[in-house]
Amino acid sequence: MTNHWIDLKNSDVILVMGSNAAANHPISMKWVQKAKDSGGKLISVDPRFTQTSAKADVYAPLRSGTDIAFLGGMIKYILDNNKYFPEYVTNYTNASYIVGDKYDFSEGLFSGYNEKGRSYDKSTWAFKQTDKGLPERDDTLQNPRCVFQLLKKHYSRYTPEKVSEITGTPVNDLSKVYELYASTGTKDRAGTIMYAMGWCQHTVGVQNIRAMSIIQTLLGNMGIAGGGVNAMRGESNVQGSTDQALLFHILPGYLRAPLATETTLEAFSAARTPKSADPMSANWPQNTPKYVVSLLKSYWGDNATKENDFGYAWLPKLEPGQNCSWLNLFDVMYSGGIKGFFAWGQNPACSGENANKVRQAMAKLDWLVNVNIFDNETGSFWKGPGMDPKSIKTEVFMLPCAASVEKEGSISNSGRWVQWRYKAVDPPGQAKPDGDIMIELMAKIKDLYKKSGKFPDPIRNLKWDYTDAKGNFDSHKMAKEINGHFQKDITLKDPTGQDKQFKKGDPVPAFGFLQADGSTSCGNWIYCQSYNADGNNMARRKKDDPTGLGLYPQWSWCWPVNRRIIYNRASVDLNGQPFNPKRPLLKWAEGKWVGDVPDGPWPPMSDKEKGKYPFIMKPDGLAAIFGPGLNDGPFPEHYEPLECPVPNNLLSKQFTNPTIKIFAGELDKHLTCDPRFPFVGTTYRVTEHWQTGIMTRFQSWLVEAQPQMFVEISEELAKLRGIKDGEKTKVSSARGTVDCVAIVTTRFRPFQIGNVTVHQVGMPWCYGWVTPKNGGESANLLTPNVGDPNTMIPESKAFMVNVEKA
Amino acid sequence: MAEGYSILVDTSKCTACRGCQIACKQWNQLPGTQTKNVGTYENPTDLSFDTYKVVRFAEGSNGNGKPYWYFFTEQCRHCLSPGCMAAVENDEIVQDEKTGAVIYTEKTKDLNFKETLEGCPYNIPRQDPKSKVLVKCTMCFDRLTNNMIPACVKSCPTGAMTFGERDKILDMTKKRVEELKQTFPKAAAIKPDELRVIYVVTDDPAKYFKFASGK
């Protein structure tokens, strides 16, 4: 989230699209309700009329996988009807930039497409530059090659009629949503978006969110109270684990992982440190070398020296182009390329798309370590349905671990609040906190490397001192390590220019003090300040709310530097005065900022000497309406899902996203417009079960309330297939079959897509064969293993199925 | 007796998260029963000796062609004049003076279940087939006497349930109905003068649950 949960109450219009907050993020509705109590309106856009829709002022259905068409239509509406916020768009976004002559778009393809490589030459999307190296601008927004005009041109095709024909949303409903949401384009109104996997899990997942980001910047909704682009996280600490580099392509704090071709620290840093010739751009990422060296100092301590590039050579590297994301990992595992696998706090046998392939892949392993609080379909895959235990060589180890209440540590929520939690009870039996399991594992690895091993330096030189006197994992030591320490006595200037002295071993106050010369360590630069000389800031529980906006700056701590709403300098005008005086998030008064922690100390933009643009994490300081960095285009464009019910894309000749990777193995089947699988399928969660259900399927009260795998189908489809409410059905796709109880409902309606009636059905993915008895199987036996070209997140929200009476 | 406490159930704020249904089971240490999906989210399918509270799900289409989905967290209304007490002679059922909670004691095993059930306009009491004792929601009497609010109210994330002194709850109810009427002309409180558990609905009560406003 750019904003945070409580901030939802400051919204005038809340769009819930690509999520079902009422069912899956129940507590969020407390703040949505508060917004409604103050006159705010709730919009729900969803293929199915959900618990969120039931509370909405406006509901509009859409066919799964057509969000860009829907949002593109909204962009067109905003531009055609002058609903955008001109001052904001001109000053705070790249709308005025002139795009280079090589850029073009035709029939669904952007310039620079290479059919063979299924990729773009992104250099054709570059901005025109002045001889000073600055992007060329036209602040009148009239130049036909400026971003604003190209945006207008791009979305001119997204007429309400065309959008309706693609999405199945009645034109009337489209207008209602567009009109209401676009009403937030004024200074005194805020609109926000609550989205989740319903937007991410598509072959156009990233561009779904890009489309909304464009809308939010056009309307001036970024950086303000009640606005933002707000991803609701699906796990209580998934924000924290991403921050700490759970994913293959990053190091802690979202520093991009090193490549094998980057053989020196200098080469690595240079590739991650953008330059800007514009004195008005803070270009915060220019500080990257400080964060990188401080991270290396944290890993290898005194062994990381200037002479040895601070141990940069010891970091694992990716081959250029190598992608180790989920779908690829399991593809390699399936072809026998992976020998061992730690399934730590997860259940791929049920959570992985095309789960049959995942289960088969695990049978190719030599060993599998399953770390969890309960048995699951992953640890027991070898005795699951269709498996012959005798023929499976995989040796499985089960390590019971502590649940969240059985250990101490921090949890980072969707709003970036890092909240310290205390241990309530000891874990049962032999179960151990994850930290202790890692300490034990590493002790053994270190022991082995003492004797021999290829390339032992990274292990032998590790600092690795995160244990207490008894040798147990010490979460406070770890948290302090993440915050960072000074490595020597040093005098530095604070943000006001005063000298400040620090001793070796002192905690670093905030990331502004981190250095690139090895004089500081920091395990994750965005967490610097979380545990400093003031103590454990994550454990703070003060309820003061000086702005009255619900920022609660002394409740826990949030990254970065306790800034509760990021890009908040976009909430004020060029003179630093709040656009909306009713909800002043920030204000420049008597030479300083008052309110939230500002995005940097610089004065407002009207100060031509010291003022800075608001979007400080962008190298050029402005919000990117034209985004030349993504793999599938600088503007979001509608493509059909890999599996879809229509024979062509009504907007262009390009049927599906031209840059997706298509797996072509024996189990990688996908069928489009195939009469055997005529219905659109989607997956979702229910309130009662958590992810694959491992934390909930052993809980009798929750199983009582939601006991069995089901499929929700419309009354029309039920009639067509002769299925009655509560009857057993078989739902199948090109990849598998799942038994489901039919819930026949008025909440799913057939879509009118052009001249064709398209039925959609939906299933939860929280069940599995281990428990409960007769609970049923995972919907992921049906979902396709194809991913977004930027993130490789799988497309489990739109695929094709059949439904028959069992 | 018109003093004591009341619970306001504002169905316009209920999202059917079922936190209340589970919290009721947890506080009262009631087991999860064996259920199966019968074509609805609603489960268990009815109140029972092991279930004092069930969230009812009701769906359909309104005149404008838009679907509706109404949620109704069913429980004992703790009537001011409880119909279930008609045949009480020996404190089988008592009405607590301070709170107003209608409490079924162990002695309910001596009552005629059928008559007691018929006496309840809301179809609430249930019987243990073995001990013959009758049960239902206690208003979390054992929490109230320890300065805690009922478990269901405590668990509600959206503020759909509010517990408090009866006169304050009645004021809140009135105010809320007036607010809701601006958007929902049919908004009303169900029998606030007769019941301690007061439901506010935005449509015909029968669309929520067949016994929402009585049999």
PDB file of N, CA, C and O in Angstrom, chain A residues 666-695:
ATOM      1  N   GLU A 666       4.816 -31.733 -21.525  1.00  0.00           N
ATOM      2  CA  GLU A 666       3.682 -32.659 -21.670  1.00  0.00           C
ATOM      3  C   GLU A 666       2.515 -32.299 -20.744  1.00  0.00           C
ATOM      4  O   GLU A 666       1.359 -32.586 -21.055  1.00  0.00           O
ATOM      5  N   LEU A 667       2.798 -31.677 -19.594  1.00  0.00           N
ATOM      6  CA  LEU A 667       1.716 -31.324 -18.672  1.00  0.00           C
ATOM      7  C   LEU A 667       1.285 -29.864 -18.785  1.00  0.00           C
ATOM      8  O   LEU A 667       0.444 -29.406 -18.031  1.00  0.00           O
ATOM      9  N   ASP A 668       1.929 -29.142 -19.703  1.00  0.00           N
ATOM     10  CA  ASP A 668       1.610 -27.712 -19.838  1.00  0.00           C
ATOM     11  C   ASP A 668       0.557 -27.511 -20.911  1.00  0.00           C
ATOM     12  O   ASP A 668       0.839 -27.030 -21.997  1.00  0.00           O
ATOM     13  N   LYS A 669      -0.671 -27.899 -20.573  1.00  0.00           N
ATOM     14  CA  LYS A 669      -1.723 -27.819 -21.590  1.00  0.00           C
ATOM     15  C   LYS A 669      -2.555 -26.569 -21.365  1.00  0.00           C
ATOM     16  O   LYS A 669      -2.852 -26.221 -20.225  1.00  0.00           O
ATOM     17  N   HIS A 670      -2.935 -25.939 -22.482  1.00  0.00           N
ATOM     18  CA  HIS A 670      -3.900 -24.849 -22.380  1.00  0.00           C
ATOM     19  C   HIS A 670      -4.727 -24.812 -23.649  1.00  0.00           C
ATOM     20  O   HIS A 670      -4.219 -25.003 -24.758  1.00  0.00           O
ATOM     21  N   LEU A 671      -6.026 -24.588 -23.461  1.00  0.00           N
ATOM     22  CA  LEU A 671      -6.958 -24.653 -24.587  1.00  0.00           C
ATOM     23  C   LEU A 671      -7.847 -23.434 -24.578  1.00  0.00           C
ATOM     24  O   LEU A 671      -8.424 -23.083 -23.552  1.00  0.00           O
ATOM     25  N   THR A 672      -7.950 -22.791 -25.705  1.00  0.00           N
ATOM     26  CA  THR A 672      -8.782 -21.603 -25.805  1.00  0.00           C
ATOM     27  C   THR A 672      -9.905 -21.871 -26.794  1.00  0.00           C
ATOM     28  O   THR A 672      -9.704 -22.586 -27.790  1.00  0.00           O
ATOM     29  N   CYS A 673     -11.093 -21.347 -26.500  1.00  0.00           N
ATOM     30  CA  CYS A 673     -12.253 -21.545 -27.373  1.00  0.00           C
ATOM     31  C   CYS A 673     -12.428 -23.010 -27.753  1.00  0.00           C
ATOM     32  O   CYS A 673     -12.715 -23.336 -28.898  1.00  0.00           O
ATOM     33  N   ASP A 674     -12.233 -23.873 -26.797  1.00  0.00           N
ATOM     34  CA  ASP A 674     -12.396 -25.306 -27.050  1.00  0.00           C
ATOM     35  C   ASP A 674     -13.762 -25.711 -26.502  1.00  0.00           C
ATOM     36  O   ASP A 674     -14.052 -25.461 -25.333  1.00  0.00           O
ATOM     37  N   PRO A 675     -14.604 -26.317 -27.350  1.00  0.00           N
ATOM     38  CA  PRO A 675     -15.968 -26.631 -26.890  1.00  0.00           C
ATOM     39  C   PRO A 675     -15.996 -27.560 -25.669  1.00  0.00           C
ATOM     40  O   PRO A 675     -17.000 -27.617 -24.974  1.00  0.00           O
ATOM     41  N   ARG A 676     -14.903 -28.268 -25.418  1.00  0.00           N
ATOM     42  CA  ARG A 676     -14.892 -29.144 -24.232  1.00  0.00           C
ATOM     43  C   ARG A 676     -14.801 -28.355 -22.931  1.00  0.00           C
ATOM     44  O   ARG A 676     -15.143 -28.845 -21.869  1.00  0.00           O
ATOM     45  N   PHE A 677     -14.257 -27.133 -23.036  1.00  0.00           N
ATOM     46  CA  PHE A 677     -14.093 -26.306 -21.832  1.00  0.00           C
ATOM     47  C   PHE A 677     -14.657 -24.911 -22.112  1.00  0.00           C
ATOM     48  O   PHE A 677     -13.926 -23.959 -22.339  1.00  0.00           O
ATOM     49  N   PRO A 678     -15.994 -24.812 -22.116  1.00  0.00           N
ATOM     50  CA  PRO A 678     -16.624 -23.598 -22.635  1.00  0.00           C
ATOM     51  C   PRO A 678     -16.816 -22.462 -21.631  1.00  0.00           C
ATOM     52  O   PRO A 678     -17.220 -21.374 -22.030  1.00  0.00           O
ATOM     53  N   PHE A 679     -16.540 -22.689 -20.342  1.00  0.00           N
ATOM     54  CA  PHE A 679     -16.891 -21.674 -19.347  1.00  0.00           C
ATOM     55  C   PHE A 679     -15.635 -21.029 -18.744  1.00  0.00           C
ATOM     56  O   PHE A 679     -14.630 -21.703 -18.515  1.00  0.00           O
ATOM     57  N   VAL A 680     -15.753 -19.725 -18.426  1.00  0.00           N
ATOM     58  CA  VAL A 680     -14.634 -19.041 -17.776  1.00  0.00           C
ATOM     59  C   VAL A 680     -14.597 -19.483 -16.312  1.00  0.00           C
ATOM     60  O   VAL A 680     -15.622 -19.496 -15.629  1.00  0.00           O
ATOM     61  N   GLY A 681     -13.415 -19.854 -15.849  1.00  0.00           N
ATOM     62  CA  GLY A 681     -13.250 -20.224 -14.445  1.00  0.00           C
ATOM     63  C   GLY A 681     -12.387 -19.215 -13.731  1.00  0.00           C
ATOM     64  O   GLY A 681     -11.525 -18.572 -14.332  1.00  0.00           O
ATOM     65  N   THR A 682     -12.633 -19.057 -12.442  1.00  0.00           N
ATOM     66  CA  THR A 682     -11.749 -18.224 -11.629  1.00  0.00           C
ATOM     67  C   THR A 682     -11.661 -18.826 -10.236  1.00  0.00           C
ATOM     68  O   THR A 682     -12.445 -19.726  -9.902  1.00  0.00           O
ATOM     69  N   THR A 683     -10.681 -18.375  -9.472  1.00  0.00           N
ATOM     70  CA  THR A 683     -10.513 -18.896  -8.107  1.00  0.00           C
ATOM     71  C   THR A 683     -10.499 -17.748  -7.120  1.00  0.00           C
ATOM     72  O   THR A 683     -10.211 -16.615  -7.482  1.00  0.00           O
ATOM     73  N   TYR A 684     -10.812 -18.083  -5.875  1.00  0.00           N
ATOM     74  CA  TYR A 684     -10.794 -17.070  -4.822  1.00  0.00           C
ATOM     75  C   TYR A 684     -10.700 -17.729  -3.459  1.00  0.00           C
ATOM     76  O   TYR A 684     -10.600 -18.954  -3.365  1.00  0.00           O
ATOM     77  N   ARG A 685     -10.717 -16.888  -2.442  1.00  0.00           N
ATOM     78  CA  ARG A 685     -10.676 -17.423  -1.077  1.00  0.00           C
ATOM     79  C   ARG A 685     -12.019 -17.193  -0.392  1.00  0.00           C
ATOM     80  O   ARG A 685     -12.839 -16.431  -0.879  1.00  0.00           O
ATOM     81  N   VAL A 686     -12.192 -17.864   0.726  1.00  0.00           N
ATOM     82  CA  VAL A 686     -13.348 -17.609   1.578  1.00  0.00           C
ATOM     83  C   VAL A 686     -12.816 -17.137   2.932  1.00  0.00           C
ATOM     84  O   VAL A 686     -11.666 -17.414   3.268  1.00  0.00           O
ATOM     85  N   THR A 687     -13.649 -16.441   3.686  1.00  0.00           N
ATOM     86  CA  THR A 687     -13.216 -15.893   4.973  1.00  0.00           C
ATOM     87  C   THR A 687     -12.705 -16.982   5.901  1.00  0.00           C
ATOM     88  O   THR A 687     -11.731 -16.785   6.629  1.00  0.00           O
ATOM     89  N   GLU A 688     -13.360 -18.146   5.861  1.00  0.00           N
ATOM     90  CA  GLU A 688     -13.119 -19.162   6.879  1.00  0.00           C
ATOM     91  C   GLU A 688     -11.796 -19.894   6.682  1.00  0.00           C
ATOM     92  O   GLU A 688     -11.303 -20.527   7.619  1.00  0.00           O
ATOM     93  N   HIS A 689     -11.244 -19.868   5.462  1.00  0.00           N
ATOM     94  CA  HIS A 689     -10.016 -20.618   5.225  1.00  0.00           C
ATOM     95  C   HIS A 689      -8.908 -19.717   4.729  1.00  0.00           C
ATOM     96  O   HIS A 689      -9.148 -18.761   3.986  1.00  0.00           O
ATOM     97  N   TRP A 690      -7.695 -20.066   5.158  1.00  0.00           N
ATOM     98  CA  TRP A 690      -6.531 -19.245   4.898  1.00  0.00           C
ATOM     99  C   TRP A 690      -5.684 -19.888   3.824  1.00  0.00           C
ATOM    100  O   TRP A 690      -5.207 -21.001   4.012  1.00  0.00           O
ATOM    101  N   GLN A 691      -5.512 -19.212   2.687  1.00  0.00           N
ATOM    102  CA  GLN A 691      -4.704 -19.745   1.586  1.00  0.00           C
ATOM    103  C   GLN A 691      -5.105 -21.186   1.270  1.00  0.00           C
ATOM    104  O   GLN A 691      -6.269 -21.433   1.030  1.00  0.00           O
ATOM    105  N   THR A 692      -4.162 -22.155   1.328  1.00  0.00           N
ATOM    106  CA  THR A 692      -4.561 -23.528   0.999  1.00  0.00           C
ATOM    107  C   THR A 692      -5.298 -24.198   2.153  1.00  0.00           C
ATOM    108  O   THR A 692      -5.628 -25.376   2.070  1.00  0.00           O
ATOM    109  N   GLY A 693      -5.506 -23.460   3.226  1.00  0.00           N
ATOM    110  CA  GLY A 693      -6.310 -24.003   4.323  1.00  0.00           C
ATOM    111  C   GLY A 693      -5.527 -24.742   5.391  1.00  0.00           C
ATOM    112  O   GLY A 693      -6.117 -25.376   6.264  1.00  0.00           O
ATOM    113  N   ILE A 694      -4.202 -24.694   5.329  1.00  0.00           N
ATOM    114  CA  ILE A 694      -3.433 -25.477   6.292  1.00  0.00           C
ATOM    115  C   ILE A 694      -3.615 -24.968   7.729  1.00  0.00           C
ATOM    116  O   ILE A 694      -3.632 -25.740   8.669  1.00  0.00           O
ATOM    117  N   MET A 695      -3.774 -23.687   7.891  1.00  0.00           N
ATOM    118  CA  MET A 695      -4.000 -23.167   9.243  1.00  0.00           C
ATOM    119  C   MET A 695      -5.461 -23.274   9.667  1.00  0.00           C
ATOM    120  O   MET A 695      -5.792 -23.006  10.808  1.00  0.00           O
TER     121      MET A 695
END
